[in-house]
Short mmCIF file of C-alpha atoms and ligand atoms in Angstrom, two decimals:
data_model
loop_
_atom_site.label_atom_id
_atom_site.label_comp_id
_atom_site.label_asym_id
_atom_site.label_seq_id
_atom_site.Cartn_x
_atom_site.Cartn_y
_atom_site.Cartn_z
CA UNK N 1 162.25 389.77 35.94
CA UNK N 2 164.46 388.71 33.10
CA UNK N 3 164.94 391.54 30.68
CA UNK N 4 168.33 392.83 29.64
CA UNK N 5 168.43 396.11 27.79
CA UNK N 6 171.18 397.37 25.48
CA UNK N 7 171.22 400.93 24.16
CA UNK N 8 172.90 401.64 20.82
CA UNK N 9 172.58 405.41 21.15
CA UNK N 10 169.67 407.58 19.90
CA UNK N 11 166.37 405.66 20.33
CA UNK N 12 167.77 402.26 19.34
CA UNK N 13 167.53 399.39 21.80
CA UNK N 14 167.84 395.66 21.94
CA UNK N 15 165.88 393.85 24.64
CA UNK N 16 166.64 390.26 25.57
CA UNK N 17 163.40 388.97 27.09
CA UNK N 18 163.67 385.48 28.54
CA UNK N 19 166.18 384.62 25.79
CA UNK N 20 164.17 386.20 22.94
CA UNK N 21 165.52 389.20 21.02
CA UNK N 22 163.56 392.38 20.38
CA UNK N 23 164.93 395.43 18.56
CA UNK N 24 163.41 398.91 18.72
CA UNK N 25 164.19 401.63 16.16
CA UNK N 26 167.50 399.97 15.13
CA UNK N 27 169.42 402.99 13.81
CA UNK N 28 173.00 401.76 13.96
CA UNK N 29 175.01 402.02 10.73
CA UNK N 30 174.20 405.71 10.15
CA UNK N 31 174.31 406.51 13.85
CA UNK N 32 177.45 408.52 14.67
CA UNK N 33 177.56 407.37 18.31
CA UNK N 34 176.73 403.67 17.82
CA UNK N 35 179.49 401.15 18.47
CA UNK N 36 177.55 398.07 17.38
CA UNK N 37 177.56 396.78 13.81
CA UNK N 38 174.18 396.29 12.19
CA UNK N 39 175.25 392.97 10.66
CA UNK N 40 175.87 391.60 14.18
CA UNK N 41 172.33 392.34 15.34
CA UNK N 42 169.54 389.84 15.24
CA UNK N 43 165.96 389.87 16.34
CA UNK N 44 162.74 387.91 16.30
CA UNK N 45 160.68 391.11 16.47
CA UNK N 46 161.52 394.69 15.42
CA UNK N 47 159.34 397.50 16.79
CA UNK N 48 159.32 400.82 14.94
CA UNK N 49 157.96 404.06 16.38
CA UNK N 50 157.82 406.06 13.15
CA UNK N 51 159.27 406.33 9.65
CA UNK N 52 162.07 408.87 10.07
CA UNK N 53 165.47 407.62 8.96
CA UNK N 54 166.97 407.88 12.44
CA UNK N 55 164.43 405.24 13.59
CA UNK N 56 163.91 403.00 10.55
CA UNK N 57 167.72 402.75 10.44
CA UNK N 58 168.91 399.24 9.56
CA UNK N 59 165.51 397.61 10.05
CA UNK N 60 165.01 396.47 6.45
CA UNK N 61 168.39 394.72 6.28
CA UNK N 62 168.01 393.12 9.71
CA UNK N 63 164.43 391.99 9.05
CA UNK N 64 165.37 390.37 5.74
CA UNK N 65 168.48 388.69 7.13
CA UNK N 66 166.81 387.35 10.30
CA UNK N 67 163.27 386.88 9.05
CA UNK N 68 162.22 389.13 11.93
CA UNK N 69 158.62 390.26 12.30
CA UNK N 70 158.37 394.03 11.79
CA UNK N 71 155.74 395.58 14.08
CA UNK N 72 154.75 399.09 13.03
CA UNK N 73 151.85 401.34 12.08
CA UNK N 74 149.64 400.61 9.10
CA UNK N 75 151.22 402.93 6.53
CA UNK N 76 154.74 401.91 7.50
CA UNK N 77 153.78 398.25 7.18
CA UNK N 78 152.71 398.79 3.58
CA UNK N 79 156.11 400.40 2.87
CA UNK N 80 158.01 397.50 4.44
CA UNK N 81 156.04 394.95 2.41
CA UNK N 82 156.69 396.98 -0.75
CA UNK N 83 160.41 396.87 0.12
CA UNK N 84 160.57 393.09 0.39
CA UNK N 85 160.00 392.54 4.12
CA UNK N 86 157.75 389.51 4.31
CA UNK N 87 156.76 389.42 7.97
CA UNK N 88 154.89 392.53 9.02
CA UNK N 89 152.32 393.17 11.76
CA UNK N 90 150.43 396.44 11.38
CA UNK N 91 148.70 398.30 14.20
CA UNK N 92 147.86 401.75 15.45
CA UNK N 93 147.43 403.49 18.82
CA UNK N 94 145.30 401.49 21.24
CA UNK N 95 146.13 398.21 19.55
CA UNK N 96 148.35 395.52 21.02
CA UNK N 97 150.65 393.06 19.31
CA UNK N 98 151.07 389.91 21.40
CA UNK N 99 153.43 387.00 21.13
CA UNK N 100 154.09 384.44 23.84
CA UNK N 101 157.13 386.16 25.34
CA UNK N 102 156.14 389.80 24.86
CA UNK N 103 153.43 392.24 23.95
CA UNK N 104 153.57 395.81 22.67
CA UNK N 105 150.72 398.30 22.84
CA UNK N 106 150.83 401.29 20.52
CA UNK N 107 150.55 404.68 22.24
CA UNK N 108 150.18 408.09 20.66
CA UNK N 109 153.21 410.32 20.14
CA UNK N 110 153.20 413.94 18.99
CA UNK N 111 155.65 414.19 16.13
CA UNK N 112 155.68 413.59 12.35
CA UNK N 113 156.44 410.48 10.31
CA UNK N 114 157.70 410.22 6.74
CA UNK N 115 160.24 407.85 5.23
CA UNK N 116 163.55 409.20 3.89
CA UNK N 117 162.14 408.64 0.37
CA UNK N 118 159.22 410.97 1.18
CA UNK N 119 156.56 408.25 1.56
CA UNK N 120 153.94 409.11 4.17
CA UNK N 121 154.70 407.11 7.31
CA UNK N 122 151.39 407.24 9.18
CA UNK N 123 151.01 408.41 12.76
CA UNK N 124 154.10 408.34 14.96
CA UNK N 125 153.77 406.33 18.13
CA UNK N 126 155.37 404.93 21.24
CA UNK N 127 154.93 401.49 22.78
CA UNK N 128 154.15 399.99 26.17
CA UNK N 129 156.10 396.74 26.08
CA UNK N 130 155.46 393.86 28.45
CA UNK N 131 157.71 390.85 28.79
CA UNK N 132 159.90 389.01 31.25
CA UNK N 133 157.73 390.33 34.07
CA UNK N 134 158.52 393.97 33.24
CA UNK N 135 156.49 396.85 31.79
CA UNK N 136 158.52 399.31 29.73
CA UNK N 137 157.42 402.47 27.90
CA UNK N 138 159.42 403.54 24.82
CA UNK N 139 158.05 407.00 24.05
CA UNK N 140 159.34 407.27 20.47
CA UNK N 141 159.84 410.86 19.34
CA UNK N 142 157.29 413.04 21.11
CA UNK N 143 156.57 416.19 23.00
CA UNK N 144 155.19 416.10 26.51
CA UNK N 145 151.46 415.32 26.52
CA UNK N 146 148.95 415.09 29.35
CA UNK N 147 147.76 411.60 28.45
CA UNK N 148 151.13 410.29 29.61
CA UNK N 149 149.22 410.06 32.88
CA UNK N 150 147.12 407.27 31.34
CA UNK N 151 150.30 405.50 30.25
CA UNK N 152 151.60 405.85 33.80
CA UNK N 153 148.48 404.03 35.01
CA UNK N 154 149.88 400.92 33.29
CA UNK N 155 152.46 400.63 36.11
CA UNK N 156 155.86 401.24 34.52
CA UNK N 157 159.08 399.62 35.64
CA UNK N 158 161.03 401.68 33.12
CA UNK N 159 160.39 404.66 30.85
CA UNK N 160 162.66 405.45 27.89
CA UNK N 161 162.24 409.16 27.16
CA UNK N 162 163.71 411.53 24.58
CA UNK N 163 165.48 414.51 26.16
CA UNK N 164 167.24 416.04 23.15
CA UNK N 165 164.87 418.99 22.59
CA UNK N 166 164.47 420.48 19.08
CA UNK N 167 162.64 417.45 17.55
CA UNK N 168 161.19 416.09 20.82
CA UNK N 169 160.69 417.17 24.40
CA UNK N 170 163.74 418.54 26.14
CA UNK N 171 164.94 418.18 29.71
CA UNK N 172 162.37 420.44 31.40
CA UNK N 173 159.44 418.65 29.78
CA UNK N 174 160.96 415.23 30.37
CA UNK N 175 160.94 415.97 34.11
CA UNK N 176 157.22 416.83 33.83
CA UNK N 177 156.68 413.65 31.78
CA UNK N 178 158.25 411.55 34.53
CA UNK N 179 155.75 413.08 36.95
CA UNK N 180 152.89 411.83 34.72
CA UNK N 181 154.43 408.44 33.96
CA UNK N 182 155.67 407.64 37.46
CA UNK N 183 158.13 404.92 36.37
CA UNK N 184 160.46 403.21 38.81
CA UNK N 185 163.39 403.79 36.44
CA UNK N 186 163.90 406.22 33.59
CA UNK N 187 166.58 406.33 30.90
CA UNK N 188 167.24 409.18 28.45
CA UNK N 189 167.39 408.75 24.67
CA UNK N 190 167.42 410.80 21.45
CA UNK N 191 170.22 413.11 22.64
CA UNK N 192 173.91 413.72 21.82
CA UNK N 193 173.59 411.93 18.48
CA UNK N 194 173.78 415.15 16.46
CA UNK N 195 174.63 418.76 17.39
CA UNK N 196 171.00 420.06 17.53
CA UNK N 197 170.13 417.56 20.29
CA UNK N 198 173.15 417.91 22.59
CA UNK N 199 172.24 417.64 26.27
CA UNK N 200 173.98 417.16 29.62
CA UNK N 201 172.68 413.76 30.71
CA UNK N 202 174.36 413.98 34.12
CA UNK N 203 172.52 417.24 34.84
CA UNK N 204 169.30 415.59 33.64
CA UNK N 205 169.90 412.61 35.96
CA UNK N 206 170.51 414.91 38.93
CA UNK N 207 167.17 416.60 38.28
CA UNK N 208 165.40 413.23 37.98
CA UNK N 209 166.77 412.19 41.35
CA UNK N 210 165.88 415.46 43.10
CA UNK N 211 162.58 416.37 41.39
CA UNK N 212 160.89 413.01 40.72
CA UNK N 213 160.36 409.70 42.48
CA UNK N 214 162.11 407.78 39.67
CA UNK N 215 165.73 406.62 39.52
CA UNK N 216 167.76 407.64 36.46
CA UNK N 217 169.87 405.24 34.39
CA UNK N 218 172.32 406.91 32.02
CA UNK N 219 174.15 404.54 29.69
CA UNK N 220 176.97 405.10 27.25
CA UNK N 221 176.27 403.85 23.72
CA UNK N 222 176.40 400.04 23.76
CA UNK N 223 175.76 400.07 27.51
CA UNK N 224 173.53 397.46 29.10
CA UNK N 225 171.50 396.95 32.22
CA UNK N 226 168.99 394.40 33.41
CA UNK N 227 165.61 394.54 35.06
NI1 NI U 1 161.49 411.54 14.27
MN1 MN U 2 164.10 411.01 15.71
#
């Protein structure tokens, strides 16, 4: 496999897949824990899980500067096009976006989705991403849900799960989610960015190791690992 994964804090990731750059929910310049600078980021494809400001982040600026393709739900796509982003691919849960080096299948997520300007942002979602020989689930912002078992049937090398509680599942439910998803590796996200979502990631990792069959990967913001 040839995927390297960089975490900016919150739910923001960059994947390098066989030399191609993918960004997910690139919330960097307003992100109090991010060390990266948005103007240094580039991408061919930007995946967005929903329209909240802590996920849309710097996506408009990056997409315009790089000519990146923005892959998002239908309503969000209309908003991006209305805000001058020329390359947009719109989908919804069950659909798959495919390009030679990667694909991304929309999954459901249980959450809400509106842009910071109040525009309706469609249904929130997660993605099952395939590329570089790996299958990775980015859950977006969501509660635990039983159909994670169906996502687990996809055969996951890595699951990226929110653990912050308050706006998403917390630690207890993330452990149950790992049981449904059965990934080889799991990394926490959407925690310690703001006071309402503070969590002890080391305690979470200890529970992953003792209560699930997955291995936990806890990064510091701007940390990287490879599959
Ligand atoms: Ni959200
Ligand atoms: Mn969020």
